[in-house]
Tab-separated table of C-alpha atoms and ligand atoms in Angstrom:
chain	number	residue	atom	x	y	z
A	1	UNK	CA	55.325	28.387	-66.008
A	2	UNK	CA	52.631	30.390	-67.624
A	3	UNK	CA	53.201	34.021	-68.545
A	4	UNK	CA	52.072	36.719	-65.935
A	5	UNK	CA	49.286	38.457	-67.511
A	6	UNK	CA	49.476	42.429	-66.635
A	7	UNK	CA	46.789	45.140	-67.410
A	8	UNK	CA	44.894	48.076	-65.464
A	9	UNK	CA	42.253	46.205	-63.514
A	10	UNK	CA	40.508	42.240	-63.521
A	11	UNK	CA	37.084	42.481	-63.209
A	12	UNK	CA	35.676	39.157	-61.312
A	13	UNK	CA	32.663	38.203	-62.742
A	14	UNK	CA	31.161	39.500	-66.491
A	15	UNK	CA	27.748	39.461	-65.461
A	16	UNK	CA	25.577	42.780	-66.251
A	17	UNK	CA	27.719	44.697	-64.007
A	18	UNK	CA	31.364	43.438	-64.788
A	19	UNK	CA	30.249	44.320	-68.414
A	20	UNK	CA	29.150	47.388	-67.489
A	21	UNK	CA	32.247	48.589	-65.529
A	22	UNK	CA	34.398	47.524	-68.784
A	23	UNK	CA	32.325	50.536	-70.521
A	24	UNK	CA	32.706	53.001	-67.629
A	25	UNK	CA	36.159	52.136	-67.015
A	26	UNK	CA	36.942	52.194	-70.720
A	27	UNK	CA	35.970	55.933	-70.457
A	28	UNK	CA	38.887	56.841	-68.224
A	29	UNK	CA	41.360	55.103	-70.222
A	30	UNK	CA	41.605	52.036	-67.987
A	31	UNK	CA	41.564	48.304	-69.737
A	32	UNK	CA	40.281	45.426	-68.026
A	33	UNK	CA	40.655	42.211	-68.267
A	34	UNK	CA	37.009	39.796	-67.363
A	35	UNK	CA	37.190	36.200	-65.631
A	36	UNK	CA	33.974	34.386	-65.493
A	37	UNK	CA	33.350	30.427	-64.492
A	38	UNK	CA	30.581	30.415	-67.223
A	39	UNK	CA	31.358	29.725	-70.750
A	40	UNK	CA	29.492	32.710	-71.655
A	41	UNK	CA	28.872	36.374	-70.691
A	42	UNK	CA	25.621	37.888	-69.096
A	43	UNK	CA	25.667	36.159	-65.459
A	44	UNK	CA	22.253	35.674	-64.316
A	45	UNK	CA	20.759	37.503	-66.736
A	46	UNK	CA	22.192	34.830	-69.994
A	47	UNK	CA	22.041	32.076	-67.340
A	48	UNK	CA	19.327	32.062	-64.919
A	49	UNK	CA	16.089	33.814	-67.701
A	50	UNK	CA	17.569	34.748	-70.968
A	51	UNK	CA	14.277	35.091	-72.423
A	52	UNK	CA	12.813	36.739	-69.542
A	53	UNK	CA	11.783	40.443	-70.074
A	54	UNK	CA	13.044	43.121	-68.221
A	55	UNK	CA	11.224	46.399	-67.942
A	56	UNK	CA	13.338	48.442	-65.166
A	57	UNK	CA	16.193	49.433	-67.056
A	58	UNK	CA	16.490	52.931	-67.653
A	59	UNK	CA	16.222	54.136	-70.910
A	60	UNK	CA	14.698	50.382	-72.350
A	61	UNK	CA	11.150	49.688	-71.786
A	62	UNK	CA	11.739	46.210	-72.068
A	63	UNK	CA	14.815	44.091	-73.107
A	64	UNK	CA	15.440	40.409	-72.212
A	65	UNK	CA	18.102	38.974	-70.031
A	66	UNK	CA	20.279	37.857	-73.287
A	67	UNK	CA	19.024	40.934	-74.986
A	68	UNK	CA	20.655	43.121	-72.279
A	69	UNK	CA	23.702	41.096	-72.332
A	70	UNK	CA	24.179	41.599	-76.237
A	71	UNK	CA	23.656	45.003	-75.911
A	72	UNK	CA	25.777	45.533	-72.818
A	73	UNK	CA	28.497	43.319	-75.434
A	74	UNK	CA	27.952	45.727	-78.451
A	75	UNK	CA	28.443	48.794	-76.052
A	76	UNK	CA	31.826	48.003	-74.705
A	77	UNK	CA	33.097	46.523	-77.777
A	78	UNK	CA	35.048	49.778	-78.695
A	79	UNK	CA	37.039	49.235	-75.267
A	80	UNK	CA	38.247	45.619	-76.511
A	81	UNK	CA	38.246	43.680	-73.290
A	82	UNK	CA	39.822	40.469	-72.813
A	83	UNK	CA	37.932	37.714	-71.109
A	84	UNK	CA	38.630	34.455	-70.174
A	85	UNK	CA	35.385	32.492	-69.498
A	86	UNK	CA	35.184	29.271	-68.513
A	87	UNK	CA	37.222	29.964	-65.236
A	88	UNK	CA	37.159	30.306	-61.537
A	89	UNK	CA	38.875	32.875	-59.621
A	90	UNK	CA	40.453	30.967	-56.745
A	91	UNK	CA	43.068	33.726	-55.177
A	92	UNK	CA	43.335	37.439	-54.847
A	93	UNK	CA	46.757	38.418	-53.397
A	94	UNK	CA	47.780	41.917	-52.239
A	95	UNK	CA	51.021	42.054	-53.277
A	96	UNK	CA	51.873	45.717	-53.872
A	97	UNK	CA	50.399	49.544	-52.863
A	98	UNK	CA	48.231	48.985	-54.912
A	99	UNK	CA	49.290	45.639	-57.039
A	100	UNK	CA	47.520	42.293	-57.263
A	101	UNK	CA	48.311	38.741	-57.976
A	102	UNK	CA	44.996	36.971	-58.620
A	103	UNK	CA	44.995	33.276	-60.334
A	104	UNK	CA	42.383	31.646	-61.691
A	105	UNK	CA	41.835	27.454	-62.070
A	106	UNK	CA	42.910	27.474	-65.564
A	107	UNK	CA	46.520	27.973	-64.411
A	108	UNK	CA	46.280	31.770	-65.359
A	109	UNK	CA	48.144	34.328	-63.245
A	110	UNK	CA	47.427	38.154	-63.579
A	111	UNK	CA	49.278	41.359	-61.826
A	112	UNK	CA	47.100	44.276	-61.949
A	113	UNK	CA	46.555	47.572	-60.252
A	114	UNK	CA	42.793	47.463	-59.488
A	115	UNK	CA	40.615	44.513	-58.690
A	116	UNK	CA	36.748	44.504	-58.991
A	117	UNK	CA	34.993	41.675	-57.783
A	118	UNK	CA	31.201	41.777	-59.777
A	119	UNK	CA	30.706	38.336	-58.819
A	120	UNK	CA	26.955	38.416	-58.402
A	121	UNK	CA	25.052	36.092	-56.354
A	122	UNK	CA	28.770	34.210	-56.457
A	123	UNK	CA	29.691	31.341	-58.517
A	124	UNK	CA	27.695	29.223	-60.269
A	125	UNK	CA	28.549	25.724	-59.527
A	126	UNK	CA	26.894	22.801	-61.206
A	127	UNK	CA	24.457	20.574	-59.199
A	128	UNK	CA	25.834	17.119	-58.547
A	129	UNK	CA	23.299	14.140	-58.912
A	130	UNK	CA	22.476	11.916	-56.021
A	131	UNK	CA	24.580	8.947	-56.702
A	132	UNK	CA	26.180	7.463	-54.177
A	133	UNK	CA	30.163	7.290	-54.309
A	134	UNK	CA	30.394	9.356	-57.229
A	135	UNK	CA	33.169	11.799	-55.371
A	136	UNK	CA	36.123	9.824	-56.083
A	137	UNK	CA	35.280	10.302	-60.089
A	138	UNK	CA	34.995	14.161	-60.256
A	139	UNK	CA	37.071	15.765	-62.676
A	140	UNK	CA	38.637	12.223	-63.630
A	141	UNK	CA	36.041	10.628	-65.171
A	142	UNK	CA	33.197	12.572	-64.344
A	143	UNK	CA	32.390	16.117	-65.512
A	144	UNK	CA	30.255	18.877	-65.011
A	145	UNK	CA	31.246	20.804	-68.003
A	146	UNK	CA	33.128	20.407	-71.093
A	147	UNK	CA	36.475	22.268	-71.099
A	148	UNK	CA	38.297	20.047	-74.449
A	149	UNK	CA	35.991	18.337	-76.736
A	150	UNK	CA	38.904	16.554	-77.809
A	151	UNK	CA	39.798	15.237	-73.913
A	152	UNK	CA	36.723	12.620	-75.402
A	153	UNK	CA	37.108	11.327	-78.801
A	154	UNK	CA	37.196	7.871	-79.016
A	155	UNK	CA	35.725	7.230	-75.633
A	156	UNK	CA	32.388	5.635	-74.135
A	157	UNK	CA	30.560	8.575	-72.952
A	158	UNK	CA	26.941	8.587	-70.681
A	159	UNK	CA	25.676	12.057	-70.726
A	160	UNK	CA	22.843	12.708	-68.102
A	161	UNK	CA	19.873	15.324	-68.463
A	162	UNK	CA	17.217	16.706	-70.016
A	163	UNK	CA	17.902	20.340	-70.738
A	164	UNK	CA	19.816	21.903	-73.471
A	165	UNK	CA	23.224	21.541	-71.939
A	166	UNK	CA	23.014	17.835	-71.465
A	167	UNK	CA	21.609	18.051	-75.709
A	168	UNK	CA	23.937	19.935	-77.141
A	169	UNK	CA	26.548	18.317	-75.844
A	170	UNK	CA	24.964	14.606	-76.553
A	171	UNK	CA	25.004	16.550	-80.196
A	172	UNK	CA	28.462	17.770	-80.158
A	173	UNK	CA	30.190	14.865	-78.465
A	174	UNK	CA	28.329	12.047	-80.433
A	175	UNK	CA	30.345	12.421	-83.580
A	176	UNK	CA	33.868	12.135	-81.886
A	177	UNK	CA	32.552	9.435	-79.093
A	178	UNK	CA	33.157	5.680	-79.504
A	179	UNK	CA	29.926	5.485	-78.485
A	180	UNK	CA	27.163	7.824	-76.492
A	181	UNK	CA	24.568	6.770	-74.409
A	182	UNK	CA	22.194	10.115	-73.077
A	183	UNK	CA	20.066	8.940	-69.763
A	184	UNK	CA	17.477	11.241	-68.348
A	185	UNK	CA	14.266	10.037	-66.394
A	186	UNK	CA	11.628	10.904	-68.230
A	187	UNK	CA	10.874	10.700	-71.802
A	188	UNK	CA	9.901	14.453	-72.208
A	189	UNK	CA	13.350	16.899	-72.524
A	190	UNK	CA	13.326	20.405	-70.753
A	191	UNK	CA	15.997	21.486	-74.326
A	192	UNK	CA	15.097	23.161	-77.636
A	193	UNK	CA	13.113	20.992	-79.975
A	194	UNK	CA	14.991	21.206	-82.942
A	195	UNK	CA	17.785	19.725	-80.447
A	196	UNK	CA	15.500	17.204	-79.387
A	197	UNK	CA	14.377	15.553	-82.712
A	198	UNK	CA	18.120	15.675	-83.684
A	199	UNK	CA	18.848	13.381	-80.442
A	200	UNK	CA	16.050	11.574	-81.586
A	201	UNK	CA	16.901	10.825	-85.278
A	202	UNK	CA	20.130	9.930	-84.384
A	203	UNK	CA	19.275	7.307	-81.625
A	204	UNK	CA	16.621	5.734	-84.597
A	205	UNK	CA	19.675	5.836	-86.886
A	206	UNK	CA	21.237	3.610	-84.549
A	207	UNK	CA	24.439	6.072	-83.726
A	208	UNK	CA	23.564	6.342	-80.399
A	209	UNK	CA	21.411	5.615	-77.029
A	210	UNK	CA	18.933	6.813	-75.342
A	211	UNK	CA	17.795	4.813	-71.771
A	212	UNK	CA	14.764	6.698	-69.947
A	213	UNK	CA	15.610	5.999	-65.838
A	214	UNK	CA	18.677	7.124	-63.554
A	215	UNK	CA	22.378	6.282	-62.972
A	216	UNK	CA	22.296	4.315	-59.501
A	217	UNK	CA	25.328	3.278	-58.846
A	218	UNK	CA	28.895	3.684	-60.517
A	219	UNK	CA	32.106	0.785	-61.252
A	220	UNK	CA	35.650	1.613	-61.948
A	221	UNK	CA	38.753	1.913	-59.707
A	222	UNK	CA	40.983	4.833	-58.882
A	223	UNK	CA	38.866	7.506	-60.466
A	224	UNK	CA	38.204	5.768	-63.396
A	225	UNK	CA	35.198	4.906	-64.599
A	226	UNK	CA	34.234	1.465	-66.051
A	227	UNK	CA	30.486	0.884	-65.881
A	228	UNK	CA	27.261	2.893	-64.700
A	229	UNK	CA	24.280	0.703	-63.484
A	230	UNK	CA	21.035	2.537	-65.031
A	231	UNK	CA	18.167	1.730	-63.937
A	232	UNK	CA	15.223	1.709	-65.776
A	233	UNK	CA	11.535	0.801	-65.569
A	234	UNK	CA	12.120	-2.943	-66.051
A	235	UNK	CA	15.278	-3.495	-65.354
A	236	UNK	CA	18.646	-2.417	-64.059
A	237	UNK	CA	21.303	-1.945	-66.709
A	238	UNK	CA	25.421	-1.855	-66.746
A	239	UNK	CA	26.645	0.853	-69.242
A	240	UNK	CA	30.202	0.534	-69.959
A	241	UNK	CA	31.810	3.805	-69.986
A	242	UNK	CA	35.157	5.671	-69.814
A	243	UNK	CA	33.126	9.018	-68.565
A	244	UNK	CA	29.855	10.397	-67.563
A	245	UNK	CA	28.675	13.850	-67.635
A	246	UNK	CA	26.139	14.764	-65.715
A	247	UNK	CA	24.803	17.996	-66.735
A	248	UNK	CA	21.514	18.862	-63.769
A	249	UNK	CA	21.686	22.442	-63.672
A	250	UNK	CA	23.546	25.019	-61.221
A	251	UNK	CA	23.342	26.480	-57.930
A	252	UNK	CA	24.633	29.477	-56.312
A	253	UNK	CA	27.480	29.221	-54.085
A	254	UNK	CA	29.728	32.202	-52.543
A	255	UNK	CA	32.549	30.251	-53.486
A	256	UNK	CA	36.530	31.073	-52.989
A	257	UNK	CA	35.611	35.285	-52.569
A	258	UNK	CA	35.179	34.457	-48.689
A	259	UNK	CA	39.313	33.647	-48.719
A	260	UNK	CA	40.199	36.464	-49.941
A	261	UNK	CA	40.646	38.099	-46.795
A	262	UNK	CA	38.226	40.859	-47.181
A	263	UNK	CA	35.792	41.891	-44.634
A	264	UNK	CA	32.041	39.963	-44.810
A	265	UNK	CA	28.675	40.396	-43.702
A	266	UNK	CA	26.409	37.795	-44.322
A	267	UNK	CA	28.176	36.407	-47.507
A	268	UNK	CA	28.103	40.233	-48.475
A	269	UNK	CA	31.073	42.975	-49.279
A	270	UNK	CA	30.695	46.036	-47.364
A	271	UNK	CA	31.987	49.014	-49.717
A	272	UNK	CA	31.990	52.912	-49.087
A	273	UNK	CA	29.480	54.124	-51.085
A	274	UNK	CA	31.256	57.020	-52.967
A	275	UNK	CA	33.827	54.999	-54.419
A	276	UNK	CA	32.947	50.951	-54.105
A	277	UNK	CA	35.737	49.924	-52.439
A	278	UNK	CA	36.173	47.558	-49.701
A	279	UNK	CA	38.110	48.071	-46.716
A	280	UNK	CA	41.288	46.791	-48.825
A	281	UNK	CA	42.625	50.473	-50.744
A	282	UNK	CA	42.482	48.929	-54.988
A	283	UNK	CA	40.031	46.122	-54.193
A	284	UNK	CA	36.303	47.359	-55.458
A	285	UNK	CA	33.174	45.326	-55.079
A	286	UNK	CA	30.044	46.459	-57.120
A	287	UNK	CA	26.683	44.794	-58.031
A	288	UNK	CA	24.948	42.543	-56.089
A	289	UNK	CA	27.953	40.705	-54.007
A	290	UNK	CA	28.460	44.045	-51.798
A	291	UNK	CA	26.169	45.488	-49.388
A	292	UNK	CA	25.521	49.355	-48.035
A	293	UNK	CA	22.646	50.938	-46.202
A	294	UNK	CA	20.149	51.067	-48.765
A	295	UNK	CA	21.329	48.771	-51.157
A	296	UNK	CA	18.863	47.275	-53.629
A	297	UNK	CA	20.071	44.163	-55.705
A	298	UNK	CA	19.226	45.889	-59.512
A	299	UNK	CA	21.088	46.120	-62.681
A	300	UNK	CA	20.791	49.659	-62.667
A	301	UNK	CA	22.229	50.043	-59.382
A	302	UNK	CA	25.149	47.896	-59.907
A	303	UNK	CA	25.632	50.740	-63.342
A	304	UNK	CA	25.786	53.123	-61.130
A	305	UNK	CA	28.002	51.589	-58.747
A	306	UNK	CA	30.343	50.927	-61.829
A	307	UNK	CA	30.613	54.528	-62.701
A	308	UNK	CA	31.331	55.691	-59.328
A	309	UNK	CA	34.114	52.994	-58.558
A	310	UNK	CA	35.712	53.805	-62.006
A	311	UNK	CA	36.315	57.097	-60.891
A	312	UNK	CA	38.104	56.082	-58.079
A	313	UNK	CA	40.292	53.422	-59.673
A	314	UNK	CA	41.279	55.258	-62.631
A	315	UNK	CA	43.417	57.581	-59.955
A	316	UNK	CA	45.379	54.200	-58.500
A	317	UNK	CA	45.895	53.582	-62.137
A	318	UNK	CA	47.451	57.078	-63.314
A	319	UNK	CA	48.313	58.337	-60.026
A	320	UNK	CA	49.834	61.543	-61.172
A	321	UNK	CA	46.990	62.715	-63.577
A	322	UNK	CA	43.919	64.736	-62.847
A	323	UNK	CA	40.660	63.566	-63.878
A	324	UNK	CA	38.606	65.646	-65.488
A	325	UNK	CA	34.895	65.102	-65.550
A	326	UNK	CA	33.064	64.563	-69.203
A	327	UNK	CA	29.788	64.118	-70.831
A	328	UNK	CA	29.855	61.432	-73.659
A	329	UNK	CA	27.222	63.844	-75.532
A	330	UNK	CA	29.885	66.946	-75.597
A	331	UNK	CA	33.070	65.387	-75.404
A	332	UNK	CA	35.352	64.813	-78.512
A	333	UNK	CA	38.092	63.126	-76.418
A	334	UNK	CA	35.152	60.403	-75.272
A	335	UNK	CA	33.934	60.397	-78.409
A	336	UNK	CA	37.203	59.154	-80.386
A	337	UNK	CA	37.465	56.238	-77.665
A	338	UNK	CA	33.936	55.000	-78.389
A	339	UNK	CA	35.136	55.643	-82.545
A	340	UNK	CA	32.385	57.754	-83.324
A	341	UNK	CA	34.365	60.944	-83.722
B	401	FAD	C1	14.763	35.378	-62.363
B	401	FAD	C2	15.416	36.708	-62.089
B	401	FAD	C3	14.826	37.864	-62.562
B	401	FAD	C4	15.438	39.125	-62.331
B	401	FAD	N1	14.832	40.249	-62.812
B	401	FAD	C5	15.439	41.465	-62.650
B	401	FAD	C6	14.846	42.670	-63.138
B	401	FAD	O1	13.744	42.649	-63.726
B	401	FAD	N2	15.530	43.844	-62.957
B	401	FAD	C7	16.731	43.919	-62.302
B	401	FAD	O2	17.305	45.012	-62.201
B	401	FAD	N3	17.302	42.776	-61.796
B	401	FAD	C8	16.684	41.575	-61.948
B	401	FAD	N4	17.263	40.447	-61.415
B	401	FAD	C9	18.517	40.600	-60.651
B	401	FAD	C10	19.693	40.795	-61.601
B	401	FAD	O3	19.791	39.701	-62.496
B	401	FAD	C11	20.971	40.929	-60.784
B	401	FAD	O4	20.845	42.079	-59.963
B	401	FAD	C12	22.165	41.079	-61.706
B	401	FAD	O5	22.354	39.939	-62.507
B	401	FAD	C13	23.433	41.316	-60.883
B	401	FAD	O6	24.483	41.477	-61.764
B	401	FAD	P1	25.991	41.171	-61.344
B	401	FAD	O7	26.793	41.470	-62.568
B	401	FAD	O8	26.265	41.887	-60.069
B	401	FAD	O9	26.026	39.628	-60.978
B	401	FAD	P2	25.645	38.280	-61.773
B	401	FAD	O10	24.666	38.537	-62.853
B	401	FAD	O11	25.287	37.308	-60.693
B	401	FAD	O12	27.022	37.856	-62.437
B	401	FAD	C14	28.119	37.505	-61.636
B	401	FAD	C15	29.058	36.640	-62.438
B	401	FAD	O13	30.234	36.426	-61.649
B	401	FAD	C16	30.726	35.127	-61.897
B	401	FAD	N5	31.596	34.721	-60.787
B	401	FAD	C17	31.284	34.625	-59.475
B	401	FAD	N6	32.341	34.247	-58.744
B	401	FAD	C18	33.362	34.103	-59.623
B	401	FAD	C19	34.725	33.712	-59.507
B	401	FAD	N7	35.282	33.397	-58.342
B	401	FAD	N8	35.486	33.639	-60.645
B	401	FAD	C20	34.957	33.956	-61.853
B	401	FAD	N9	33.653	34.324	-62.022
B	401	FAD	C21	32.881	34.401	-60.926
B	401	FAD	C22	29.470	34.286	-62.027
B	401	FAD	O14	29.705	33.108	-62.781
B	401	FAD	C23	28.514	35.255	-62.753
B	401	FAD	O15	28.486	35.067	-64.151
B	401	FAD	C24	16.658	39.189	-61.618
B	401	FAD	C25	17.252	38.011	-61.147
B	401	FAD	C26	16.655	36.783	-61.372
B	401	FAD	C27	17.318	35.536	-60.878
């Protein structure tokens, strides 16, 4: 069995706001531990319009969505949080007054005092293509993300899209693959150029395929991939293959925080407004999953919600010490945690 992971408080989600909270919580001497399903920080901000600019938070004129995310990175950085990305939160357990046993799909199990769930619009799951039957291959021989490169050397891979993630993984995989066939319908790619001509040079170097059409129908037995039927313009094709990774995109989904047993409203957390919590005492919700008269869905309301629910869980965490209040810009105590004292 996997080792129990223990610290202050798990922060669901490291999106603008779970990154955030790190900072504020950091502050009060509380360390957090981030799980996110994406492979990288930022939330919608890295995922959904990286180079997008921003021009409502306070204090920036403008910054892009991966700009804010770097900076938000570079700001807690003195707090040294932990995060585990590439993994789902699947169950939040009250197990103590307050104490929490939350698990993740990676096998992980923490026990902390303090949970905040910053899980955004909630998790982003990956789009599944419209091919008939393909259900019985998920997570056997079909994949919607890459957890272990090495789960694929020596194998007959089909990777399907046009964007960067289906490109930089043709790139990455191609050199461990037995072989690696890339389908995508059109012969124009949504992905970087430079990652382009590389797909390019290598498929006129003969190391790999390209076939311009769509995966129709799928062979194998008991999970397991052995063909894919590809049709093209002219003709219909049978790619042998061990797997195929499909990579169209993601969506949006809620996802396991309904189970949690908290309170909804519309897919939404209800939280008291002075301190973020939901109706379950160590169990915060800030950014846009929760919901309060007034609530606007902006990064810098989801900052401010941070602050306020720090202030609140730092007194589950050290239950017999007072807090006193601080300004960054006067205080040397503050000032040695962020190491510029
Ligand atoms: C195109 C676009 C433009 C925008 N422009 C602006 C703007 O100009 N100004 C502004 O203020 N706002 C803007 N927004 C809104 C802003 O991006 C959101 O308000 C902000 O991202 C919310 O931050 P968050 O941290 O609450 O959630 P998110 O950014 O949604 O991050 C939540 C994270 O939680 C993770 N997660 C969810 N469930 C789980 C789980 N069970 N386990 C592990 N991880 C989980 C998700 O993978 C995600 O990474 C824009 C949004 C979009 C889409």
């Amino acid at each position: 069995m996997n080792e129990v992971i223990k610290t202050d408080v798990l922060i669901i989600g490291a999106g603008p706001v779970g990154l955030f909270a790190v900072f504020e919580l950091g502050l009060l001497d509380v360390k957090a531990h981030l799980v996110d399903i994406l492979g990288k920080v930022g939330g919608q901000c890295a995922e959904l319009y990286p180079e997008k600019p921003i021009y409502d938070i306070p204090g920036l004129p403008v910054v892009t969505g991966q700009g804010l995310s770097d900076a938000l990175m570079e700001q807690i950085h003195p707090f040294k949080p932990t995060f585990h990305l590439g993994e789902m939160v699947t169950t939040v357990e009250k197990i103590g007054d307050p104490l929490f046993r939350v698990k993740t799909d990676a096998g992980k199990t923490f026990e902390v005092k303090c949970v905040v769930i910053a899980a955004g619009g909630g998790s982003f799951q990956p789009k599944r293509p419209p091919i008939q039957g393909i259900e019985p291959y998920e997570d056997k021989s079909v994949f919607y993300a890459v957890r272990k490169m090495e789960d694929f050397r020596g194998k007959r891979l089909i990777v399907v899209g046009g964007g960067d993630s289906a490109l930089d993984w043709t790139l990455n995989l191609q050199p461990l693959a037995k072989r690696l066939t890339l389908v995508h319908r059109r012969d124009e790619f949504r992905g970087a150029p430079d990652s382009v001509n590389k797909m390019r040079a290598l498929v006129a170097a003969g190391e790999m395929d390209l076939k311009i059409g769509q995966v129709t129908r799928l062979e194998g037995s008991g999970g397991e991939l052995a063909a894919a039927a590809v049709k093209t313009k002219d003709a219909v094709e049978r790619v042998e293959c061990d797997a195929m990774l499909p990579f169209f995109g993601l969506t949006m989904k809620l996802g396991p925080v309904a189970d949690w047993g908290i309170k909804m409203e519309d897919e939404l957390i209800p939280v008291d407004t002075a301190t973020f919590e939901t109706n379950i005492p160590g169990l915060f919700a800030i950014g846009d999953i929760n919901t309060y008269a007034g609530k606007l869905k902006l990064i810098l309301c989801g900052f401010h919600e941070a602050a306020l629910m720090s202030q609140k869980a730092y007194h589950y965490v050290y239950p017999d010490k007072k807090l006193v209040f601080q300004y960054t810009t006067s205080s040397t105590s503050l000032q040695k945690k962020l190491g510029v004292a």
